[in-house]
JSON list of C-alpha atoms and ligand atoms in Angstrom, two decimals:
[
{"chain": "A", "resi": 1336, "resn": "MET", "atom": "CA", "xyz": [-4.38, 47.91, -1.76]},
{"chain": "A", "resi": 1337, "resn": "LYS", "atom": "CA", "xyz": [-5.12, 49.46, -4.79]},
{"chain": "A", "resi": 1338, "resn": "ASN", "atom": "CA", "xyz": [-2.32, 50.85, -7.28]},
{"chain": "A", "resi": 1339, "resn": "LYS", "atom": "CA", "xyz": [-2.09, 54.62, -8.18]},
{"chain": "A", "resi": 1340, "resn": "ILE", "atom": "CA", "xyz": [-3.98, 55.71, -11.14]},
{"chain": "A", "resi": 1341, "resn": "LEU", "atom": "CA", "xyz": [-1.55, 57.03, -13.47]},
{"chain": "A", "resi": 1342, "resn": "VAL", "atom": "CA", "xyz": [-2.97, 59.34, -16.45]},
{"chain": "A", "resi": 1343, "resn": "ALA", "atom": "CA", "xyz": [-0.86, 59.69, -19.76]},
{"chain": "A", "resi": 1344, "resn": "PRO", "atom": "CA", "xyz": [-2.17, 62.48, -21.60]},
{"chain": "A", "resi": 1345, "resn": "SER", "atom": "CA", "xyz": [-2.26, 61.68, -25.67]},
{"chain": "A", "resi": 1346, "resn": "LEU", "atom": "CA", "xyz": [0.24, 63.84, -27.51]},
{"chain": "A", "resi": 1347, "resn": "LEU", "atom": "CA", "xyz": [-2.61, 63.44, -30.29]},
{"chain": "A", "resi": 1348, "resn": "ALA", "atom": "CA", "xyz": [-4.65, 66.68, -29.31]},
{"chain": "A", "resi": 1349, "resn": "ALA", "atom": "CA", "xyz": [-1.59, 68.90, -28.57]},
{"chain": "A", "resi": 1350, "resn": "ASP", "atom": "CA", "xyz": [-0.80, 71.35, -30.44]},
{"chain": "A", "resi": 1351, "resn": "PRO", "atom": "CA", "xyz": [1.59, 70.06, -33.27]},
{"chain": "A", "resi": 1352, "resn": "LEU", "atom": "CA", "xyz": [3.42, 73.48, -33.97]},
{"chain": "A", "resi": 1353, "resn": "HIS", "atom": "CA", "xyz": [4.70, 73.40, -30.20]},
{"chain": "A", "resi": 1354, "resn": "PHE", "atom": "CA", "xyz": [4.33, 69.40, -28.93]},
{"chain": "A", "resi": 1355, "resn": "GLY", "atom": "CA", "xyz": [7.78, 70.58, -26.86]},
{"chain": "A", "resi": 1356, "resn": "ARG", "atom": "CA", "xyz": [6.23, 73.00, -25.44]},
{"chain": "A", "resi": 1357, "resn": "ASP", "atom": "CA", "xyz": [2.80, 71.19, -24.49]},
{"chain": "A", "resi": 1358, "resn": "LEU", "atom": "CA", "xyz": [4.70, 68.05, -23.36]},
{"chain": "A", "resi": 1359, "resn": "LYS", "atom": "CA", "xyz": [6.49, 70.01, -20.98]},
{"chain": "A", "resi": 1360, "resn": "GLU", "atom": "CA", "xyz": [3.54, 71.28, -19.36]},
{"chain": "A", "resi": 1361, "resn": "ALA", "atom": "CA", "xyz": [1.77, 68.55, -19.25]},
{"chain": "A", "resi": 1362, "resn": "GLU", "atom": "CA", "xyz": [4.37, 66.77, -17.68]},
{"chain": "A", "resi": 1363, "resn": "ASP", "atom": "CA", "xyz": [4.94, 69.89, -14.76]},
{"chain": "A", "resi": 1364, "resn": "LEU", "atom": "CA", "xyz": [1.48, 70.01, -14.17]},
{"chain": "A", "resi": 1365, "resn": "GLY", "atom": "CA", "xyz": [1.76, 66.38, -13.05]},
{"chain": "A", "resi": 1366, "resn": "ALA", "atom": "CA", "xyz": [1.32, 64.17, -15.98]},
{"chain": "A", "resi": 1367, "resn": "ASP", "atom": "CA", "xyz": [2.56, 59.98, -15.11]},
{"chain": "A", "resi": 1368, "resn": "TRP", "atom": "CA", "xyz": [3.24, 59.36, -18.60]},
{"chain": "A", "resi": 1369, "resn": "HIS", "atom": "CA", "xyz": [3.60, 60.77, -22.07]},
{"chain": "A", "resi": 1370, "resn": "HIS", "atom": "CA", "xyz": [1.10, 58.46, -24.37]},
{"chain": "A", "resi": 1371, "resn": "PHE", "atom": "CA", "xyz": [2.05, 58.43, -28.22]},
{"chain": "A", "resi": 1372, "resn": "ASP", "atom": "CA", "xyz": [-0.43, 57.72, -31.07]},
{"chain": "A", "resi": 1373, "resn": "VAL", "atom": "CA", "xyz": [2.00, 56.18, -33.77]},
{"chain": "A", "resi": 1374, "resn": "MET", "atom": "CA", "xyz": [-0.84, 55.88, -36.55]},
{"chain": "A", "resi": 1375, "resn": "ASP", "atom": "CA", "xyz": [0.36, 54.60, -40.28]},
{"chain": "A", "resi": 1376, "resn": "GLY", "atom": "CA", "xyz": [-2.62, 55.54, -42.59]},
{"chain": "A", "resi": 1377, "resn": "HIS", "atom": "CA", "xyz": [-3.20, 51.67, -42.42]},
{"chain": "A", "resi": 1378, "resn": "PHE", "atom": "CA", "xyz": [-4.07, 50.11, -40.10]},
{"chain": "A", "resi": 1379, "resn": "VAL", "atom": "CA", "xyz": [-5.90, 52.92, -39.27]},
{"chain": "A", "resi": 1380, "resn": "PRO", "atom": "CA", "xyz": [-7.27, 55.80, -41.70]},
{"chain": "A", "resi": 1381, "resn": "ASN", "atom": "CA", "xyz": [-4.72, 58.24, -39.95]},
{"chain": "A", "resi": 1382, "resn": "LEU", "atom": "CA", "xyz": [-1.37, 58.91, -40.22]},
{"chain": "A", "resi": 1383, "resn": "THR", "atom": "CA", "xyz": [0.65, 61.18, -37.14]},
{"chain": "A", "resi": 1384, "resn": "TYR", "atom": "CA", "xyz": [3.83, 60.75, -36.57]},
{"chain": "A", "resi": 1385, "resn": "GLY", "atom": "CA", "xyz": [7.13, 58.21, -36.10]},
{"chain": "A", "resi": 1386, "resn": "ILE", "atom": "CA", "xyz": [10.51, 57.42, -34.51]},
{"chain": "A", "resi": 1387, "resn": "PRO", "atom": "CA", "xyz": [11.86, 60.71, -35.57]},
{"chain": "A", "resi": 1388, "resn": "LEU", "atom": "CA", "xyz": [9.56, 62.46, -32.75]},
{"chain": "A", "resi": 1389, "resn": "VAL", "atom": "CA", "xyz": [9.64, 60.27, -30.98]},
{"chain": "A", "resi": 1390, "resn": "LYS", "atom": "CA", "xyz": [13.30, 60.44, -30.47]},
{"chain": "A", "resi": 1391, "resn": "ALA", "atom": "CA", "xyz": [13.63, 63.99, -30.45]},
{"chain": "A", "resi": 1392, "resn": "LEU", "atom": "CA", "xyz": [10.77, 64.13, -27.37]},
{"chain": "A", "resi": 1393, "resn": "LYS", "atom": "CA", "xyz": [12.06, 61.74, -25.51]},
{"chain": "A", "resi": 1394, "resn": "ALA", "atom": "CA", "xyz": [15.04, 64.22, -24.83]},
{"chain": "A", "resi": 1395, "resn": "LYS", "atom": "CA", "xyz": [12.98, 67.06, -23.91]},
{"chain": "A", "resi": 1396, "resn": "SER", "atom": "CA", "xyz": [10.65, 64.71, -21.44]},
{"chain": "A", "resi": 1397, "resn": "SER", "atom": "CA", "xyz": [11.89, 63.24, -17.64]},
{"chain": "A", "resi": 1398, "resn": "ILE", "atom": "CA", "xyz": [8.36, 60.82, -17.73]},
{"chain": "A", "resi": 1399, "resn": "PRO", "atom": "CA", "xyz": [7.85, 57.55, -19.28]},
{"chain": "A", "resi": 1400, "resn": "LEU", "atom": "CA", "xyz": [7.27, 57.57, -23.26]},
{"chain": "A", "resi": 1401, "resn": "ASP", "atom": "CA", "xyz": [4.24, 54.86, -23.56]},
{"chain": "A", "resi": 1402, "resn": "VAL", "atom": "CA", "xyz": [4.14, 54.76, -27.71]},
{"chain": "A", "resi": 1403, "resn": "HIS", "atom": "CA", "xyz": [1.31, 53.38, -29.07]},
{"chain": "A", "resi": 1404, "resn": "ILE", "atom": "CA", "xyz": [1.77, 51.72, -32.66]},
{"chain": "A", "resi": 1405, "resn": "MET", "atom": "CA", "xyz": [-1.06, 51.76, -34.54]},
{"chain": "A", "resi": 1406, "resn": "VAL", "atom": "CA", "xyz": [0.54, 49.43, -37.58]},
{"chain": "A", "resi": 1407, "resn": "ASN", "atom": "CA", "xyz": [0.12, 46.62, -40.07]},
{"chain": "A", "resi": 1408, "resn": "ASN", "atom": "CA", "xyz": [3.80, 45.63, -38.82]},
{"chain": "A", "resi": 1409, "resn": "PRO", "atom": "CA", "xyz": [4.88, 45.75, -35.43]},
{"chain": "A", "resi": 1410, "resn": "ASP", "atom": "CA", "xyz": [6.73, 42.81, -35.63]},
{"chain": "A", "resi": 1411, "resn": "GLN", "atom": "CA", "xyz": [9.46, 45.18, -38.13]},
{"chain": "A", "resi": 1412, "resn": "VAL", "atom": "CA", "xyz": [9.10, 48.63, -36.88]},
{"chain": "A", "resi": 1413, "resn": "ALA", "atom": "CA", "xyz": [8.59, 48.18, -32.90]},
{"chain": "A", "resi": 1414, "resn": "LEU", "atom": "CA", "xyz": [12.64, 47.81, -31.49]},
{"chain": "A", "resi": 1415, "resn": "ASP", "atom": "CA", "xyz": [12.78, 50.95, -33.74]},
{"chain": "A", "resi": 1416, "resn": "TYR", "atom": "CA", "xyz": [10.40, 52.88, -31.47]},
{"chain": "A", "resi": 1417, "resn": "VAL", "atom": "CA", "xyz": [12.10, 51.53, -28.54]},
{"chain": "A", "resi": 1418, "resn": "ALA", "atom": "CA", "xyz": [15.85, 52.65, -29.90]},
{"chain": "A", "resi": 1419, "resn": "ALA", "atom": "CA", "xyz": [14.28, 55.87, -30.34]},
{"chain": "A", "resi": 1420, "resn": "GLY", "atom": "CA", "xyz": [13.43, 55.99, -26.58]},
{"chain": "A", "resi": 1421, "resn": "ALA", "atom": "CA", "xyz": [9.93, 54.26, -26.31]},
{"chain": "A", "resi": 1422, "resn": "ASP", "atom": "CA", "xyz": [10.07, 52.52, -22.39]},
{"chain": "A", "resi": 1423, "resn": "TYR", "atom": "CA", "xyz": [6.78, 51.59, -22.88]},
{"chain": "A", "resi": 1424, "resn": "LEU", "atom": "CA", "xyz": [5.71, 49.62, -26.33]},
{"chain": "A", "resi": 1425, "resn": "VAL", "atom": "CA", "xyz": [2.17, 48.54, -27.16]},
{"chain": "A", "resi": 1426, "resn": "PHE", "atom": "CA", "xyz": [1.77, 46.98, -30.58]},
{"chain": "A", "resi": 1427, "resn": "PRO", "atom": "CA", "xyz": [-1.72, 46.34, -31.86]},
{"chain": "A", "resi": 1428, "resn": "ILE", "atom": "CA", "xyz": [-2.56, 42.27, -31.02]},
{"chain": "A", "resi": 1429, "resn": "GLU", "atom": "CA", "xyz": [-4.99, 42.54, -34.63]},
{"chain": "A", "resi": 1430, "resn": "THR", "atom": "CA", "xyz": [-1.94, 42.67, -36.80]},
{"chain": "A", "resi": 1431, "resn": "VAL", "atom": "CA", "xyz": [1.25, 41.74, -34.78]},
{"chain": "A", "resi": 1432, "resn": "ILE", "atom": "CA", "xyz": [1.93, 37.58, -36.22]},
{"chain": "A", "resi": 1433, "resn": "HIS", "atom": "CA", "xyz": [4.89, 36.78, -33.53]},
{"chain": "A", "resi": 1434, "resn": "SER", "atom": "CA", "xyz": [3.42, 38.48, -30.41]},
{"chain": "A", "resi": 1435, "resn": "HIS", "atom": "CA", "xyz": [5.37, 36.16, -27.69]},
{"chain": "A", "resi": 1436, "resn": "ARG", "atom": "CA", "xyz": [8.50, 36.82, -29.74]},
{"chain": "A", "resi": 1437, "resn": "LEU", "atom": "CA", "xyz": [7.95, 40.48, -30.47]},
{"chain": "A", "resi": 1438, "resn": "ILE", "atom": "CA", "xyz": [7.16, 40.81, -25.77]},
{"chain": "A", "resi": 1439, "resn": "HIS", "atom": "CA", "xyz": [10.63, 39.29, -25.45]},
{"chain": "A", "resi": 1440, "resn": "ALA", "atom": "CA", "xyz": [12.15, 40.70, -28.02]},
{"chain": "A", "resi": 1441, "resn": "ILE", "atom": "CA", "xyz": [10.96, 44.40, -26.21]},
{"chain": "A", "resi": 1442, "resn": "LYS", "atom": "CA", "xyz": [11.99, 43.41, -22.51]},
{"chain": "A", "resi": 1443, "resn": "GLU", "atom": "CA", "xyz": [14.89, 42.15, -23.94]},
{"chain": "A", "resi": 1444, "resn": "LYS", "atom": "CA", "xyz": [16.47, 46.01, -24.67]},
{"chain": "A", "resi": 1445, "resn": "GLY", "atom": "CA", "xyz": [14.78, 47.08, -21.63]},
{"chain": "A", "resi": 1446, "resn": "ALA", "atom": "CA", "xyz": [11.32, 48.34, -22.43]},
{"chain": "A", "resi": 1447, "resn": "LYS", "atom": "CA", "xyz": [8.06, 46.98, -20.69]},
{"chain": "A", "resi": 1448, "resn": "ALA", "atom": "CA", "xyz": [5.59, 44.85, -23.60]},
{"chain": "A", "resi": 1449, "resn": "GLY", "atom": "CA", "xyz": [2.30, 45.56, -24.00]},
{"chain": "A", "resi": 1450, "resn": "ALA", "atom": "CA", "xyz": [-0.82, 44.35, -26.10]},
{"chain": "A", "resi": 1451, "resn": "ALA", "atom": "CA", "xyz": [-3.37, 46.94, -27.20]},
{"chain": "A", "resi": 1452, "resn": "ILE", "atom": "CA", "xyz": [-6.62, 45.22, -28.38]},
{"chain": "A", "resi": 1453, "resn": "ASN", "atom": "CA", "xyz": [-9.81, 46.81, -30.74]},
{"chain": "A", "resi": 1454, "resn": "PRO", "atom": "CA", "xyz": [-13.35, 47.44, -29.02]},
{"chain": "A", "resi": 1455, "resn": "GLY", "atom": "CA", "xyz": [-14.06, 44.32, -31.90]},
{"chain": "A", "resi": 1456, "resn": "THR", "atom": "CA", "xyz": [-11.30, 41.65, -30.85]},
{"chain": "A", "resi": 1457, "resn": "PRO", "atom": "CA", "xyz": [-12.34, 39.12, -28.18]},
{"chain": "A", "resi": 1458, "resn": "LEU", "atom": "CA", "xyz": [-10.66, 39.18, -25.49]},
{"chain": "A", "resi": 1459, "resn": "HIS", "atom": "CA", "xyz": [-9.43, 34.96, -25.60]},
{"chain": "A", "resi": 1460, "resn": "SER", "atom": "CA", "xyz": [-6.42, 36.50, -28.51]},
{"chain": "A", "resi": 1461, "resn": "LEU", "atom": "CA", "xyz": [-4.60, 37.52, -25.62]},
{"chain": "A", "resi": 1462, "resn": "GLU", "atom": "CA", "xyz": [-4.89, 34.61, -23.49]},
{"chain": "A", "resi": 1463, "resn": "ALA", "atom": "CA", "xyz": [-1.53, 33.21, -24.46]},
{"chain": "A", "resi": 1464, "resn": "ILE", "atom": "CA", "xyz": [0.71, 36.22, -23.82]},
{"chain": "A", "resi": 1465, "resn": "LEU", "atom": "CA", "xyz": [-1.19, 37.40, -20.66]},
{"chain": "A", "resi": 1466, "resn": "PRO", "atom": "CA", "xyz": [1.84, 35.59, -18.67]},
{"chain": "A", "resi": 1467, "resn": "TYR", "atom": "CA", "xyz": [4.58, 38.06, -20.66]},
{"chain": "A", "resi": 1468, "resn": "LEU", "atom": "CA", "xyz": [2.53, 41.41, -20.98]},
{"chain": "A", "resi": 1469, "resn": "ASP", "atom": "CA", "xyz": [3.35, 44.51, -18.98]},
{"chain": "A", "resi": 1470, "resn": "LEU", "atom": "CA", "xyz": [0.28, 46.19, -20.19]},
{"chain": "A", "resi": 1471, "resn": "ILE", "atom": "CA", "xyz": [-2.75, 46.04, -22.05]},
{"chain": "A", "resi": 1472, "resn": "ASN", "atom": "CA", "xyz": [-4.48, 49.17, -23.62]},
{"chain": "A", "resi": 1473, "resn": "VAL", "atom": "CA", "xyz": [-7.95, 48.50, -23.82]},
{"chain": "A", "resi": 1474, "resn": "MET", "atom": "CA", "xyz": [-9.39, 50.39, -26.68]},
{"chain": "A", "resi": 1475, "resn": "SER", "atom": "CA", "xyz": [-12.40, 52.32, -26.03]},
{"chain": "A", "resi": 1476, "resn": "VAL", "atom": "CA", "xyz": [-12.76, 53.61, -29.50]},
{"chain": "A", "resi": 1477, "resn": "ASN", "atom": "CA", "xyz": [-12.33, 52.58, -32.82]},
{"chain": "A", "resi": 1478, "resn": "PRO", "atom": "CA", "xyz": [-8.47, 53.69, -33.14]},
{"chain": "A", "resi": 1479, "resn": "GLY", "atom": "CA", "xyz": [-7.60, 56.55, -35.31]},
{"chain": "A", "resi": 1480, "resn": "PHE", "atom": "CA", "xyz": [-9.09, 59.85, -34.14]},
{"chain": "A", "resi": 1481, "resn": "GLY", "atom": "CA", "xyz": [-8.68, 62.00, -30.46]},
{"chain": "A", "resi": 1482, "resn": "GLY", "atom": "CA", "xyz": [-12.72, 63.49, -29.23]},
{"chain": "A", "resi": 1483, "resn": "GLN", "atom": "CA", "xyz": [-14.24, 59.91, -30.07]},
{"chain": "A", "resi": 1484, "resn": "LYS", "atom": "CA", "xyz": [-17.30, 58.79, -27.58]},
{"chain": "A", "resi": 1485, "resn": "PHE", "atom": "CA", "xyz": [-16.05, 56.55, -24.75]},
{"chain": "A", "resi": 1486, "resn": "ILE", "atom": "CA", "xyz": [-18.01, 52.60, -26.16]},
{"chain": "A", "resi": 1487, "resn": "PRO", "atom": "CA", "xyz": [-19.79, 51.47, -22.79]},
{"chain": "A", "resi": 1488, "resn": "GLU", "atom": "CA", "xyz": [-18.94, 48.08, -23.67]},
{"chain": "A", "resi": 1489, "resn": "SER", "atom": "CA", "xyz": [-16.13, 48.54, -22.79]},
{"chain": "A", "resi": 1490, "resn": "LEU", "atom": "CA", "xyz": [-15.98, 48.63, -19.08]},
{"chain": "A", "resi": 1491, "resn": "THR", "atom": "CA", "xyz": [-17.39, 44.73, -19.22]},
{"chain": "A", "resi": 1492, "resn": "ARG", "atom": "CA", "xyz": [-13.95, 43.68, -20.86]},
{"chain": "A", "resi": 1493, "resn": "ILE", "atom": "CA", "xyz": [-12.13, 45.59, -18.50]},
{"chain": "A", "resi": 1494, "resn": "ARG", "atom": "CA", "xyz": [-13.46, 43.66, -15.61]},
{"chain": "A", "resi": 1495, "resn": "GLN", "atom": "CA", "xyz": [-12.96, 40.25, -17.63]},
{"chain": "A", "resi": 1496, "resn": "LEU", "atom": "CA", "xyz": [-9.85, 41.20, -18.50]},
{"chain": "A", "resi": 1497, "resn": "LYS", "atom": "CA", "xyz": [-8.77, 42.04, -14.70]},
{"chain": "A", "resi": 1498, "resn": "ALA", "atom": "CA", "xyz": [-10.35, 38.84, -13.89]},
{"chain": "A", "resi": 1499, "resn": "MET", "atom": "CA", "xyz": [-8.45, 37.07, -16.10]},
{"chain": "A", "resi": 1500, "resn": "LEU", "atom": "CA", "xyz": [-5.08, 38.78, -14.91]},
{"chain": "A", "resi": 1501, "resn": "LYS", "atom": "CA", "xyz": [-6.37, 37.68, -11.20]},
{"chain": "A", "resi": 1502, "resn": "ASP", "atom": "CA", "xyz": [-6.63, 34.65, -12.11]},
{"chain": "A", "resi": 1503, "resn": "LEU", "atom": "CA", "xyz": [-3.14, 34.35, -13.11]},
{"chain": "A", "resi": 1504, "resn": "LYS", "atom": "CA", "xyz": [-2.33, 36.32, -9.96]},
{"chain": "A", "resi": 1505, "resn": "ARG", "atom": "CA", "xyz": [-0.76, 39.14, -12.62]},
{"chain": "A", "resi": 1506, "resn": "ASP", "atom": "CA", "xyz": [-3.25, 41.93, -11.69]},
{"chain": "A", "resi": 1507, "resn": "LYS", "atom": "CA", "xyz": [-0.51, 43.79, -10.15]},
{"chain": "A", "resi": 1508, "resn": "ALA", "atom": "CA", "xyz": [2.08, 43.28, -12.69]},
{"chain": "A", "resi": 1509, "resn": "CYS", "atom": "CA", "xyz": [0.53, 43.87, -15.89]},
{"chain": "A", "resi": 1510, "resn": "LEU", "atom": "CA", "xyz": [-1.33, 47.54, -16.12]},
{"chain": "A", "resi": 1511, "resn": "ILE", "atom": "CA", "xyz": [-4.84, 48.08, -17.74]},
{"chain": "A", "resi": 1512, "resn": "GLU", "atom": "CA", "xyz": [-4.76, 50.78, -19.68]},
{"chain": "A", "resi": 1513, "resn": "VAL", "atom": "CA", "xyz": [-7.89, 51.96, -21.33]},
{"chain": "A", "resi": 1514, "resn": "ASP", "atom": "CA", "xyz": [-7.58, 54.47, -24.23]},
{"chain": "A", "resi": 1515, "resn": "GLY", "atom": "CA", "xyz": [-10.45, 56.77, -26.12]},
{"chain": "A", "resi": 1516, "resn": "GLY", "atom": "CA", "xyz": [-12.76, 59.18, -24.47]},
{"chain": "A", "resi": 1517, "resn": "VAL", "atom": "CA", "xyz": [-11.83, 59.32, -21.12]},
{"chain": "A", "resi": 1518, "resn": "ASN", "atom": "CA", "xyz": [-12.89, 62.45, -19.60]},
{"chain": "A", "resi": 1519, "resn": "ALA", "atom": "CA", "xyz": [-14.26, 63.62, -15.99]},
{"chain": "A", "resi": 1520, "resn": "GLU", "atom": "CA", "xyz": [-18.09, 61.27, -17.27]},
{"chain": "A", "resi": 1521, "resn": "THR", "atom": "CA", "xyz": [-16.41, 58.01, -17.96]},
{"chain": "A", "resi": 1522, "resn": "ALA", "atom": "CA", "xyz": [-13.61, 57.78, -15.44]},
{"chain": "A", "resi": 1523, "resn": "ALA", "atom": "CA", "xyz": [-14.62, 57.10, -12.42]},
{"chain": "A", "resi": 1524, "resn": "SER", "atom": "CA", "xyz": [-16.49, 53.72, -13.71]},
{"chain": "A", "resi": 1525, "resn": "ILE", "atom": "CA", "xyz": [-13.03, 52.88, -15.49]},
{"chain": "A", "resi": 1526, "resn": "VAL", "atom": "CA", "xyz": [-11.50, 52.83, -12.43]},
{"chain": "A", "resi": 1527, "resn": "GLU", "atom": "CA", "xyz": [-13.70, 51.31, -10.93]},
{"chain": "A", "resi": 1528, "resn": "ALA", "atom": "CA", "xyz": [-14.11, 48.60, -13.25]},
{"chain": "A", "resi": 1529, "resn": "GLY", "atom": "CA", "xyz": [-10.22, 48.06, -13.01]},
{"chain": "A", "resi": 1530, "resn": "ALA", "atom": "CA", "xyz": [-8.24, 50.15, -15.21]},
{"chain": "A", "resi": 1531, "resn": "ASP", "atom": "CA", "xyz": [-5.13, 51.32, -13.51]},
{"chain": "A", "resi": 1532, "resn": "VAL", "atom": "CA", "xyz": [-3.66, 53.90, -16.26]},
{"chain": "A", "resi": 1533, "resn": "LEU", "atom": "CA", "xyz": [-5.82, 56.60, -18.05]},
{"chain": "A", "resi": 1534, "resn": "VAL", "atom": "CA", "xyz": [-5.02, 57.68, -21.65]},
{"chain": "A", "resi": 1535, "resn": "ALA", "atom": "CA", "xyz": [-6.48, 61.20, -22.18]},
{"chain": "A", "resi": 1536, "resn": "GLY", "atom": "CA", "xyz": [-6.06, 62.95, -25.35]},
{"chain": "A", "resi": 1537, "resn": "THR", "atom": "CA", "xyz": [-9.22, 65.66, -26.12]},
{"chain": "A", "resi": 1538, "resn": "PHE", "atom": "CA", "xyz": [-9.99, 66.09, -21.96]},
{"chain": "A", "resi": 1539, "resn": "PHE", "atom": "CA", "xyz": [-6.31, 66.74, -20.70]},
{"chain": "A", "resi": 1540, "resn": "TYR", "atom": "CA", "xyz": [-4.69, 69.41, -23.60]},
{"chain": "A", "resi": 1541, "resn": "GLY", "atom": "CA", "xyz": [-8.39, 70.39, -23.88]},
{"chain": "A", "resi": 1542, "resn": "ALA", "atom": "CA", "xyz": [-8.82, 71.39, -20.76]},
{"chain": "A", "resi": 1543, "resn": "LYS", "atom": "CA", "xyz": [-8.33, 75.42, -19.78]},
{"chain": "A", "resi": 1544, "resn": "ASP", "atom": "CA", "xyz": [-7.22, 73.94, -16.34]},
{"chain": "A", "resi": 1545, "resn": "LYS", "atom": "CA", "xyz": [-5.16, 70.98, -16.59]},
{"chain": "A", "resi": 1546, "resn": "VAL", "atom": "CA", "xyz": [-4.12, 70.52, -12.82]},
{"chain": "A", "resi": 1547, "resn": "ALA", "atom": "CA", "xyz": [-7.87, 70.18, -12.29]},
{"chain": "A", "resi": 1548, "resn": "ALA", "atom": "CA", "xyz": [-7.98, 67.57, -15.08]},
{"chain": "A", "resi": 1549, "resn": "LEU", "atom": "CA", "xyz": [-5.63, 65.36, -14.17]},
{"chain": "A", "resi": 1550, "resn": "ASN", "atom": "CA", "xyz": [-7.79, 65.82, -10.34]},
{"chain": "A", "resi": 1551, "resn": "THR", "atom": "CA", "xyz": [-10.60, 64.28, -12.17]},
{"chain": "A", "resi": 1552, "resn": "LEU", "atom": "CA", "xyz": [-9.05, 61.67, -13.73]},
{"chain": "A", "resi": 1553, "resn": "ARG", "atom": "CA", "xyz": [-7.49, 60.44, -10.60]},
{"chain": "A", "resi": 1554, "resn": "GLY", "atom": "CA", "xyz": [-10.32, 61.08, -8.49]},
{"chain": "A", "resi": 1555, "resn": "ILE", "atom": "CA", "xyz": [-9.39, 63.59, -6.37]},
{"chain": "A", "resi": 1556, "resn": "GLY", "atom": "CA", "xyz": [-11.51, 66.46, -5.95]},
{"chain": "B", "resi": 130, "resn": "DX5", "atom": "C1", "xyz": [-6.84, 57.02, -30.74]},
{"chain": "B", "resi": 130, "resn": "DX5", "atom": "C2", "xyz": [-5.94, 56.83, -29.74]},
{"chain": "B", "resi": 130, "resn": "DX5", "atom": "C3", "xyz": [-6.31, 57.71, -28.34]},
{"chain": "B", "resi": 130, "resn": "DX5", "atom": "C4", "xyz": [-6.09, 58.99, -28.84]},
{"chain": "B", "resi": 130, "resn": "DX5", "atom": "C5", "xyz": [-7.60, 59.17, -27.68]},
{"chain": "B", "resi": 130, "resn": "DX5", "atom": "O1", "xyz": [-6.34, 56.22, -31.72]},
{"chain": "B", "resi": 130, "resn": "DX5", "atom": "O2", "xyz": [-5.10, 55.16, -29.54]},
{"chain": "B", "resi": 130, "resn": "DX5", "atom": "O3", "xyz": [-5.15, 57.68, -27.36]},
{"chain": "B", "resi": 130, "resn": "DX5", "atom": "O4", "xyz": [-5.24, 59.85, -28.72]},
{"chain": "B", "resi": 130, "resn": "DX5", "atom": "O5", "xyz": [-8.24, 60.39, -27.30]},
{"chain": "B", "resi": 130, "resn": "DX5", "atom": "P1", "xyz": [-9.15, 60.94, -26.77]},
{"chain": "B", "resi": 130, "resn": "DX5", "atom": "O6", "xyz": [-8.51, 61.01, -25.51]},
{"chain": "B", "resi": 130, "resn": "DX5", "atom": "O7", "xyz": [-9.90, 62.81, -27.19]},
{"chain": "B", "resi": 130, "resn": "DX5", "atom": "O8", "xyz": [-10.18, 60.01, -26.82]},
{"chain": "B", "resi": 131, "resn": "ZN", "atom": "ZN1", "xyz": [-3.58, 55.56, -28.04]}
]
């Protein structure tokens, strides 16, 4: 049986003056997770939010927080985001140094561990940690900004990754999340390629009818 498709609206596209309100609305309308994009202005050119906001919004939220840190020093800060309330902590494979150690430390604190991979990074950089990951975030745009165009070659990467997980019998245990340019035009092929979680910023928060947006992403109606 196929896993149910999960939708994680990205707060990056919400109204910064009303994060609490927008997040509540998303979960009332049926979002599965909240996706938080933490950007440090170094790993990516953009700068967003940090630990205090994650903590404040955790207190308001009743669905899992998927915290995607785009930072140069994930080994130093990841556990602080777990302490702030991250249910999934997703670190960049490009800047982590002790990935194996960090995954175990995240799990020890009771959270799920994920790795994000940029469009230009070879998939084999994940190979050694595939037995331990709970989630892989396949970046389908170059990270840093919302509203970018989906990179079509990402579909091949999703398929390859799914096959790698199947070989290890981990395709149910480790979710594939796709992040960037997910919308009505791209969602079906992303799901068909093997995604389990769709991150949607612009498409969800920019939609007039957010319930319809969720249904479209889930392939319903
Ligand atoms: C990009 C972020 C994404 C972003 C997606 O660096 O990791 O999560 O919010 O935004 P959309 O859905 O607008 O492409
Ligand atoms: Zn993200």
